[in-house]
CSV table of N, CA and C in Angstrom, one decimal:
chain,number,residue,atom,x,y,z
A,16,MET,N,0.8,-1.2,0.0
A,16,MET,CA,0.0,0.0,0.0
A,16,MET,C,0.9,1.2,0.0
A,17,SER,N,0.6,2.2,-0.8
A,17,SER,CA,1.4,3.4,-0.9
A,17,SER,C,0.9,4.4,0.1
A,18,PHE,N,1.7,5.3,0.5
A,18,PHE,CA,1.4,6.4,1.5
A,18,PHE,C,0.2,7.2,1.0
A,19,LEU,N,0.0,7.4,-0.3
A,19,LEU,CA,-1.1,8.1,-0.8
A,19,LEU,C,-2.4,7.4,-0.7
A,20,GLU,N,-2.4,6.1,-0.4
A,20,GLU,CA,-3.6,5.3,-0.2
A,20,GLU,C,-4.1,5.3,1.2
A,21,PHE,N,-3.2,5.8,2.1
A,21,PHE,CA,-3.6,5.8,3.5
A,21,PHE,C,-4.7,6.8,3.8
A,22,SER,N,-5.5,6.6,4.8
A,22,SER,CA,-6.6,7.5,5.2
A,22,SER,C,-5.9,8.8,5.8
A,23,SER,N,-6.6,9.8,6.0
A,23,SER,CA,-6.0,11.0,6.6
A,23,SER,C,-5.6,10.7,8.0
A,24,GLY,N,-6.3,9.9,8.7
A,24,GLY,CA,-6.0,9.5,10.1
A,24,GLY,C,-4.7,8.7,10.1
A,25,GLU,N,-4.6,7.8,9.2
A,25,GLU,CA,-3.3,7.0,9.1
A,25,GLU,C,-2.1,7.8,8.8
A,26,LYS,N,-2.3,8.7,7.9
A,26,LYS,CA,-1.2,9.6,7.5
A,26,LYS,C,-0.8,10.5,8.7
A,27,LEU,N,-1.8,11.0,9.4
A,27,LEU,CA,-1.5,11.8,10.6
A,27,LEU,C,-0.8,11.0,11.7
A,28,PHE,N,-1.3,9.8,11.9
A,28,PHE,CA,-0.7,8.9,12.9
A,28,PHE,C,0.8,8.7,12.6
A,29,LEU,N,1.1,8.3,11.4
A,29,LEU,CA,2.4,8.1,11.0
A,29,LEU,C,3.3,9.3,11.1
A,30,ASN,N,2.7,10.4,10.7
A,30,ASN,CA,3.4,11.7,10.7
A,30,ASN,C,3.8,12.1,12.2
A,31,ILE,N,2.8,12.0,13.1
A,31,ILE,CA,3.1,12.3,14.5
A,31,ILE,C,4.2,11.4,15.1
A,32,LEU,N,4.1,10.1,14.8
A,32,LEU,CA,5.1,9.2,15.4
A,32,LEU,C,6.4,9.3,14.8
A,33,THR,N,6.5,9.6,13.5
A,33,THR,CA,7.8,9.8,12.9
A,33,THR,C,8.4,11.1,13.3
A,34,ASN,N,7.6,12.1,13.5
A,34,ASN,CA,8.2,13.4,14.0
A,34,ASN,C,8.7,13.2,15.5
A,35,PHE,N,7.9,12.5,16.3
A,35,PHE,CA,8.4,12.2,17.6
A,35,PHE,C,9.7,11.4,17.6
A,36,ALA,N,9.8,10.4,16.8
A,36,ALA,CA,11.1,9.6,16.8
A,36,ALA,C,12.2,10.5,16.3
A,37,TYR,N,11.9,11.3,15.3
A,37,TYR,CA,13.0,12.2,14.7
A,37,TYR,C,13.5,13.2,15.8
A,38,THR,N,12.5,13.7,16.5
A,38,THR,CA,12.9,14.7,17.6
A,38,THR,C,13.7,14.0,18.7
A,39,LEU,N,13.4,12.7,19.0
A,39,LEU,CA,14.2,12.0,20.0
A,39,LEU,C,15.6,11.7,19.5
A,40,PHE,N,15.7,11.4,18.3
A,40,PHE,CA,17.0,11.1,17.7
A,40,PHE,C,17.9,12.3,17.7
A,41,ARG,N,17.3,13.5,17.5
A,41,ARG,CA,18.1,14.7,17.5
A,41,ARG,C,18.5,15.2,18.9
A,42,LEU,N,17.9,14.7,19.9
A,42,LEU,CA,18.3,15.1,21.3
A,42,LEU,C,19.7,14.6,21.6
A,43,SER,N,20.4,15.3,22.4
A,43,SER,CA,21.7,14.9,22.8
A,43,SER,C,21.6,13.7,23.7
A,44,ASP,N,22.7,12.9,23.8
A,44,ASP,CA,22.7,11.8,24.7
A,44,ASP,C,22.6,12.3,26.2
A,45,ASN,N,21.9,11.5,27.0
A,45,ASN,CA,21.7,11.9,28.4
A,45,ASN,C,20.8,13.1,28.6
A,46,TYR,N,20.0,13.4,27.6
A,46,TYR,CA,19.1,14.6,27.7
A,46,TYR,C,18.0,14.3,28.7
A,47,CYS,N,17.7,15.3,29.5
A,47,CYS,CA,16.6,15.3,30.5
A,47,CYS,C,15.6,16.4,30.1
A,48,GLY,N,14.4,16.0,30.1
A,48,GLY,CA,13.4,17.1,29.7
A,48,GLY,C,12.0,16.6,29.8
A,49,VAL,N,11.1,17.5,29.4
A,49,VAL,CA,9.7,17.3,29.4
A,49,VAL,C,9.2,17.6,28.0
A,50,MET,N,8.3,16.8,27.5
A,50,MET,CA,7.6,17.1,26.2
A,50,MET,C,6.1,17.1,26.4
A,51,LEU,N,5.5,18.2,25.9
A,51,LEU,CA,4.0,18.4,26.0
A,51,LEU,C,3.4,18.1,24.7
A,52,PHE,N,2.3,17.3,24.7
A,52,PHE,CA,1.5,17.0,23.5
A,52,PHE,C,0.1,17.4,23.8
A,53,ASP,N,-0.4,18.4,23.1
A,53,ASP,CA,-1.7,19.0,23.4
A,53,ASP,C,-2.8,18.3,22.5
A,54,GLU,N,-3.7,17.6,23.1
A,54,GLU,CA,-4.8,16.9,22.4
A,54,GLU,C,-4.3,16.2,21.1
A,55,ILE,N,-3.3,15.4,21.3
A,55,ILE,CA,-2.7,14.7,20.2
A,55,ILE,C,-3.6,13.7,19.5
A,56,GLU,N,-4.7,13.3,20.1
A,56,GLU,CA,-5.6,12.3,19.5
A,56,GLU,C,-6.7,13.0,18.6
A,57,LEU,N,-6.7,14.3,18.4
A,57,LEU,CA,-7.6,14.9,17.6
A,57,LEU,C,-7.5,14.3,16.1
A,58,SER,N,-8.7,14.1,15.5
A,58,SER,CA,-8.8,13.6,14.2
A,58,SER,C,-8.6,12.1,14.1
A,59,PHE,N,-8.3,11.4,15.2
A,59,PHE,CA,-8.1,10.0,15.1
A,59,PHE,C,-9.4,9.2,15.4
A,60,HIS,N,-9.6,8.2,14.6
A,60,HIS,CA,-10.6,7.2,14.8
A,60,HIS,C,-10.4,6.6,16.2
A,61,PRO,N,-11.4,6.2,17.0
A,61,PRO,CA,-11.2,5.6,18.3
A,61,PRO,C,-10.1,4.4,18.3
A,62,ASN,N,-10.1,3.6,17.2
A,62,ASN,CA,-9.1,2.5,17.2
A,62,ASN,C,-7.7,3.1,17.2
A,63,TRP,N,-7.5,4.2,16.5
A,63,TRP,CA,-6.1,4.8,16.5
A,63,TRP,C,-5.8,5.5,17.8
A,64,GLN,N,-6.9,6.1,18.5
A,64,GLN,CA,-6.7,6.6,19.8
A,64,GLN,C,-6.2,5.6,20.8
A,65,LYS,N,-6.8,4.4,20.7
A,65,LYS,CA,-6.4,3.3,21.6
A,65,LYS,C,-5.0,2.9,21.4
A,66,ARG,N,-4.4,3.0,20.2
A,66,ARG,CA,-3.0,2.6,20.0
A,66,ARG,C,-2.0,3.7,20.2
A,67,LEU,N,-2.4,4.9,20.4
A,67,LEU,CA,-1.5,6.0,20.4
A,67,LEU,C,-0.5,6.0,21.5
A,68,LEU,N,-0.9,5.9,22.8
A,68,LEU,CA,0.1,5.9,23.9
A,68,LEU,C,1.0,4.7,23.8
A,69,LYS,N,0.5,3.6,23.5
A,69,LYS,CA,1.4,2.4,23.4
A,69,LYS,C,2.5,2.6,22.3
A,70,SER,N,2.1,3.3,21.2
A,70,SER,CA,3.1,3.6,20.2
A,70,SER,C,4.1,4.6,20.7
A,71,PHE,N,3.7,5.6,21.3
A,71,PHE,CA,4.6,6.6,21.9
A,71,PHE,C,5.6,6.0,22.9
A,72,ILE,N,5.0,5.2,23.8
A,72,ILE,CA,5.9,4.6,24.8
A,72,ILE,C,6.9,3.6,24.2
A,73,HIS,N,6.5,2.9,23.2
A,73,HIS,CA,7.4,2.0,22.5
A,73,HIS,C,8.6,2.7,21.8
A,74,ILE,N,8.2,3.8,21.1
A,74,ILE,CA,9.3,4.6,20.5
A,74,ILE,C,10.2,5.2,21.5
A,75,GLN,N,9.6,5.8,22.5
A,75,GLN,CA,10.4,6.4,23.6
A,75,GLN,C,11.4,5.4,24.2
A,76,ASP,N,10.8,4.2,24.6
A,76,ASP,CA,11.6,3.2,25.2
A,76,ASP,C,12.8,2.8,24.3
A,77,GLU,N,12.5,2.5,23.1
A,77,GLU,CA,13.6,2.0,22.1
A,77,GLU,C,14.7,3.0,21.9
A,78,ILE,N,14.3,4.3,21.7
A,78,ILE,CA,15.3,5.3,21.4
A,78,ILE,C,16.0,5.7,22.7
A,79,SER,N,15.3,5.8,23.8
A,79,SER,CA,15.9,6.2,25.1
A,79,SER,C,16.9,5.3,25.6
A,80,LYS,N,16.8,4.0,25.2
A,80,LYS,CA,17.8,3.0,25.7
A,80,LYS,C,19.2,3.3,25.1
A,81,SER,N,19.2,3.6,23.8
A,81,SER,CA,20.5,3.8,23.2
A,81,SER,C,21.0,5.2,23.5
A,82,LYS,N,20.2,6.2,23.6
A,82,LYS,CA,20.6,7.6,23.9
A,82,LYS,C,20.6,8.0,25.3
A,83,LYS,N,20.1,7.1,26.2
A,83,LYS,CA,20.0,7.4,27.6
A,83,LYS,C,19.2,8.8,27.8
A,84,LEU,N,18.0,8.8,27.2
A,84,LEU,CA,17.1,10.0,27.4
A,84,LEU,C,16.3,9.8,28.6
A,85,TYR,N,16.0,10.9,29.3
A,85,TYR,CA,15.2,10.9,30.5
A,85,TYR,C,14.1,11.9,30.3
A,86,LEU,N,13.0,11.4,29.8
A,86,LEU,CA,11.9,12.3,29.4
A,86,LEU,C,10.6,12.1,30.2
A,87,HIS,N,9.9,13.1,30.4
A,87,HIS,CA,8.5,13.0,30.9
A,87,HIS,C,7.6,13.5,29.8
A,88,LEU,N,6.7,12.7,29.4
A,88,LEU,CA,5.7,13.0,28.4
A,88,LEU,C,4.4,13.4,29.1
A,89,ILE,N,3.9,14.6,28.7
A,89,ILE,CA,2.7,15.1,29.2
A,89,ILE,C,1.7,15.2,28.1
A,90,PHE,N,0.5,14.6,28.3
A,90,PHE,CA,-0.5,14.7,27.2
A,90,PHE,C,-1.8,15.4,27.8
A,91,THR,N,-2.3,16.3,27.1
A,91,THR,CA,-3.6,16.8,27.4
A,91,THR,C,-4.6,16.1,26.5
A,92,SER,N,-5.8,15.8,26.9
A,92,SER,CA,-6.7,14.9,26.1
A,92,SER,C,-8.1,15.1,26.6
A,93,HIS,N,-9.0,14.8,25.6
A,93,HIS,CA,-10.4,14.6,25.9
A,93,HIS,C,-10.8,13.2,25.5
A,94,SER,N,-9.9,12.3,25.4
A,94,SER,CA,-10.2,11.0,25.0
A,94,SER,C,-10.1,10.0,26.2
A,95,PRO,N,-11.3,9.3,26.4
A,95,PRO,CA,-11.2,8.2,27.4
A,95,PRO,C,-10.3,7.1,27.1
A,96,PHE,N,-9.9,6.9,25.8
A,96,PHE,CA,-9.0,5.9,25.4
A,96,PHE,C,-7.6,6.3,25.9
A,97,ILE,N,-7.2,7.5,25.8
A,97,ILE,CA,-5.9,8.0,26.3
A,97,ILE,C,-5.9,7.8,27.9
A,98,LEU,N,-7.0,8.3,28.5
A,98,LEU,CA,-7.1,8.2,30.0
A,98,LEU,C,-7.0,6.8,30.5
A,99,SER,N,-7.5,5.8,29.7
A,99,SER,CA,-7.6,4.4,30.2
A,99,SER,C,-6.2,3.8,30.1
A,100,ASP,N,-5.2,4.4,29.5
A,100,ASP,CA,-3.9,3.9,29.4
A,100,ASP,C,-3.0,4.5,30.5
A,101,LEU,N,-3.5,5.3,31.4
A,101,LEU,CA,-2.7,6.0,32.4
A,101,LEU,C,-3.2,5.7,33.8
A,102,PRO,N,-2.3,5.5,34.7
A,102,PRO,CA,-2.7,5.3,36.1
A,102,PRO,C,-3.2,6.6,36.7
A,103,LYS,N,-4.2,6.5,37.5
A,103,LYS,CA,-4.9,7.7,38.1
A,103,LYS,C,-3.9,8.6,38.7
A,104,GLU,N,-2.8,8.1,39.3
A,104,GLU,CA,-1.8,8.9,40.0
A,104,GLU,C,-1.1,9.9,39.0
A,105,ASN,N,-1.2,9.5,37.7
A,105,ASN,CA,-0.5,10.3,36.7
A,105,ASN,C,-1.5,11.2,35.9
A,106,VAL,N,-2.7,11.4,36.4
A,106,VAL,CA,-3.7,12.1,35.7
A,106,VAL,C,-4.1,13.3,36.6
A,107,ILE,N,-4.2,14.5,35.9
A,107,ILE,CA,-4.8,15.7,36.6
A,107,ILE,C,-6.1,16.0,35.9
A,108,PHE,N,-7.2,16.0,36.6
A,108,PHE,CA,-8.5,16.4,36.1
A,108,PHE,C,-8.7,17.8,36.2
A,109,LEU,N,-9.1,18.5,35.2
A,109,LEU,CA,-9.4,19.9,35.2
A,109,LEU,C,-10.9,20.1,34.8
A,110,GLU,N,-11.5,21.1,35.5
A,110,GLU,CA,-12.9,21.5,35.1
A,110,GLU,C,-12.9,23.0,35.2
A,111,ASN,N,-13.1,23.6,34.1
A,111,ASN,CA,-13.1,25.1,34.0
A,111,ASN,C,-11.8,25.7,34.4
A,112,GLY,N,-10.7,25.0,34.1
A,112,GLY,CA,-9.3,25.4,34.4
A,112,GLY,C,-8.9,25.2,35.8
A,113,LYS,N,-9.7,24.6,36.6
A,113,LYS,CA,-9.3,24.3,38.0
A,113,LYS,C,-9.2,22.8,38.2
A,114,GLN,N,-8.2,22.4,39.0
A,114,GLN,CA,-8.0,20.9,39.3
A,114,GLN,C,-9.2,20.5,40.2
A,115,VAL,N,-9.7,19.3,39.8
A,115,VAL,CA,-10.8,18.7,40.6
A,115,VAL,C,-10.5,17.2,40.8
A,116,ASN,N,-11.2,16.6,41.7
A,116,ASN,CA,-11.0,15.1,41.9
A,116,ASN,C,-12.3,14.4,41.7
A,117,PRO,N,-12.6,14.0,40.5
A,117,PRO,CA,-13.9,13.2,40.2
A,117,PRO,C,-13.9,11.9,41.0
A,118,ASP,N,-15.1,11.4,41.1
A,118,ASP,CA,-15.2,10.1,41.8
A,118,ASP,C,-14.9,8.9,40.9
A,119,ILE,N,-13.6,8.7,40.6
A,119,ILE,CA,-13.1,7.7,39.8
A,119,ILE,C,-12.1,6.9,40.6
A,120,LYS,N,-12.4,5.6,40.8
A,120,LYS,CA,-11.5,4.7,41.6
A,120,LYS,C,-10.2,4.5,40.8
A,121,GLN,N,-10.3,4.2,39.5
A,121,GLN,CA,-9.1,4.0,38.7
A,121,GLN,C,-9.3,4.5,37.3
A,122,THR,N,-8.2,4.8,36.6
A,122,THR,CA,-8.3,5.1,35.2
A,122,THR,C,-7.6,4.0,34.4
A,123,PHE,N,-6.5,3.5,34.8
A,123,PHE,CA,-5.8,2.5,34.0
A,123,PHE,C,-6.7,1.3,33.8
A,124,GLY,N,-6.9,1.0,32.5
A,124,GLY,CA,-7.7,-0.2,32.1
A,124,GLY,C,-9.2,0.0,32.4
A,125,ALA,N,-9.6,1.2,32.8
A,125,ALA,CA,-11.0,1.4,33.1
A,125,ALA,C,-11.9,1.4,31.9
A,126,ASN,N,-13.2,1.1,32.1
A,126,ASN,CA,-14.2,1.2,31.1
A,126,ASN,C,-14.3,2.6,30.5
A,127,ILE,N,-14.2,2.7,29.2
A,127,ILE,CA,-14.2,4.1,28.6
A,127,ILE,C,-15.6,4.8,28.9
A,128,HIS,N,-16.7,4.1,29.0
A,128,HIS,CA,-17.9,4.8,29.3
A,128,HIS,C,-18.0,5.4,30.7
A,129,THR,N,-17.4,4.7,31.6
A,129,THR,CA,-17.3,5.2,33.0
A,129,THR,C,-16.3,6.4,33.0
A,130,LEU,N,-15.2,6.3,32.3
A,130,LEU,CA,-14.3,7.4,32.2
A,130,LEU,C,-14.9,8.6,31.5
A,131,LEU,N,-15.6,8.4,30.5
A,131,LEU,CA,-16.3,9.5,29.7
A,131,LEU,C,-17.3,10.2,30.6
A,132,SER,N,-18.1,9.4,31.3
A,132,SER,CA,-19.2,10.1,32.1
A,132,SER,C,-18.6,10.7,33.3
A,133,ASN,N,-17.7,10.1,34.0
A,133,ASN,CA,-17.1,10.6,35.3
A,133,ASN,C,-15.9,11.5,35.1
A,134,GLY,N,-15.0,11.1,34.2
A,134,GLY,CA,-13.7,11.8,34.0
A,134,GLY,C,-13.8,13.0,33.2
A,135,PHE,N,-14.9,13.1,32.4
A,135,PHE,CA,-15.0,14.3,31.5
A,135,PHE,C,-16.3,15.0,31.9
A,136,PHE,N,-16.8,14.8,33.1
A,136,PHE,CA,-17.9,15.6,33.7
A,136,PHE,C,-19.1,15.7,32.8
A,137,MET,N,-19.6,14.5,32.3
A,137,MET,CA,-20.7,14.5,31.5
A,137,MET,C,-21.9,14.0,32.3
A,138,SER,N,-22.3,14.8,33.3
A,138,SER,CA,-23.3,14.4,34.2
A,138,SER,C,-24.7,14.3,33.6
A,139,ASP,N,-24.9,14.9,32.4
A,139,ASP,CA,-26.2,14.9,31.8
A,139,ASP,C,-26.3,13.8,30.8
A,140,GLY,N,-25.5,12.8,30.9
A,140,GLY,CA,-25.6,11.6,30.1
A,140,GLY,C,-24.7,11.5,28.9
A,141,LEU,N,-24.7,10.4,28.2
A,141,LEU,CA,-23.8,10.1,27.1
A,141,LEU,C,-24.6,10.0,25.8
A,142,MET,N,-25.8,10.5,25.7
A,142,MET,CA,-26.6,10.5,24.5
A,142,MET,C,-26.5,11.8,23.8
A,143,GLY,N,-26.6,11.7,22.5
A,143,GLY,CA,-26.6,12.9,21.6
A,143,GLY,C,-27.7,13.8,22.0
A,144,GLU,N,-27.5,15.1,21.9
A,144,GLU,CA,-28.5,16.1,22.3
A,144,GLU,C,-29.8,16.0,21.5
A,145,PHE,N,-29.7,15.7,20.2
A,145,PHE,CA,-30.9,15.6,19.3
A,145,PHE,C,-31.7,14.5,19.7
A,146,ALA,N,-31.1,13.3,19.9
A,146,ALA,CA,-31.9,12.1,20.3
A,146,ALA,C,-32.5,12.3,21.7
A,147,LYS,N,-31.8,13.0,22.6
A,147,LYS,CA,-32.3,13.2,23.9
A,147,LYS,C,-33.5,14.1,23.9
A,148,SER,N,-33.4,15.2,23.0
A,148,SER,CA,-34.6,16.1,22.9
A,148,SER,C,-35.8,15.4,22.3
A,149,LYS,N,-35.6,14.5,21.4
A,149,LYS,CA,-36.7,13.8,20.8
A,149,LYS,C,-37.4,12.8,21.8
A,150,ILE,N,-36.5,12.1,22.6
A,150,ILE,CA,-37.0,11.2,23.6
A,150,ILE,C,-37.8,12.0,24.7
A,151,ASN,N,-37.3,13.2,25.0
A,151,ASN,CA,-38.0,14.0,26.0
A,151,ASN,C,-39.3,14.5,25.5
A,152,GLU,N,-39.4,14.8,24.2
A,152,GLU,CA,-40.6,15.2,23.6
A,152,GLU,C,-41.7,14.1,23.7
A,153,ILE,N,-41.3,12.9,23.4
A,153,ILE,CA,-42.2,11.8,23.4
A,153,ILE,C,-42.6,11.5,24.9
A,154,LYS,N,-41.6,11.6,25.8
A,154,LYS,CA,-41.9,11.4,27.2
A,154,LYS,C,-42.9,12.5,27.7
A,155,ASP,N,-42.7,13.8,27.3
A,155,ASP,CA,-43.6,14.8,27.7
A,155,ASP,C,-45.0,14.6,27.1
A,156,PHE,N,-45.1,14.2,25.9
A,156,PHE,CA,-46.3,13.9,25.2
A,156,PHE,C,-47.1,12.8,26.0
A,157,TYR,N,-46.5,11.8,26.4
A,157,TYR,CA,-47.2,10.7,27.1
A,157,TYR,C,-47.5,11.1,28.5
A,158,GLU,N,-46.8,12.0,29.2
A,158,GLU,CA,-47.1,12.4,30.5
A,158,GLU,C,-48.3,13.3,30.5
A,159,LYS,N,-48.5,14.1,29.4
A,159,LYS,CA,-49.7,15.0,29.3
A,159,LYS,C,-50.9,14.1,29.0
């Protein structure tokens, strides 16, 4: 399959990972630092979101071994798939720019629906607003 036949998500996934690897290779040996990735999962199909952190960690591990890199990777995200790959101790929850502590026992390996409703403060449910309004119209009709 040629690169031109890839979907836009596949191209983006490959682009992000090769840029990450390229950046790591360019760092000096024994480099210590922090890398920030802001909403890196945007535009990715959920299946690609599920694979993203594993791919980052694999690349970092392989390159860091030979170059002795000491990096902290920080990800901001609205994806429950990203959140489910991280231990709760490594997660900071923000609501309206302020740190909060939602009622989540664990994030690592957690059910994405639980993470989505609790970790992303979706107290009004996980249903689309259009469907919800139509269901409420029918409910109101029958109650009258």
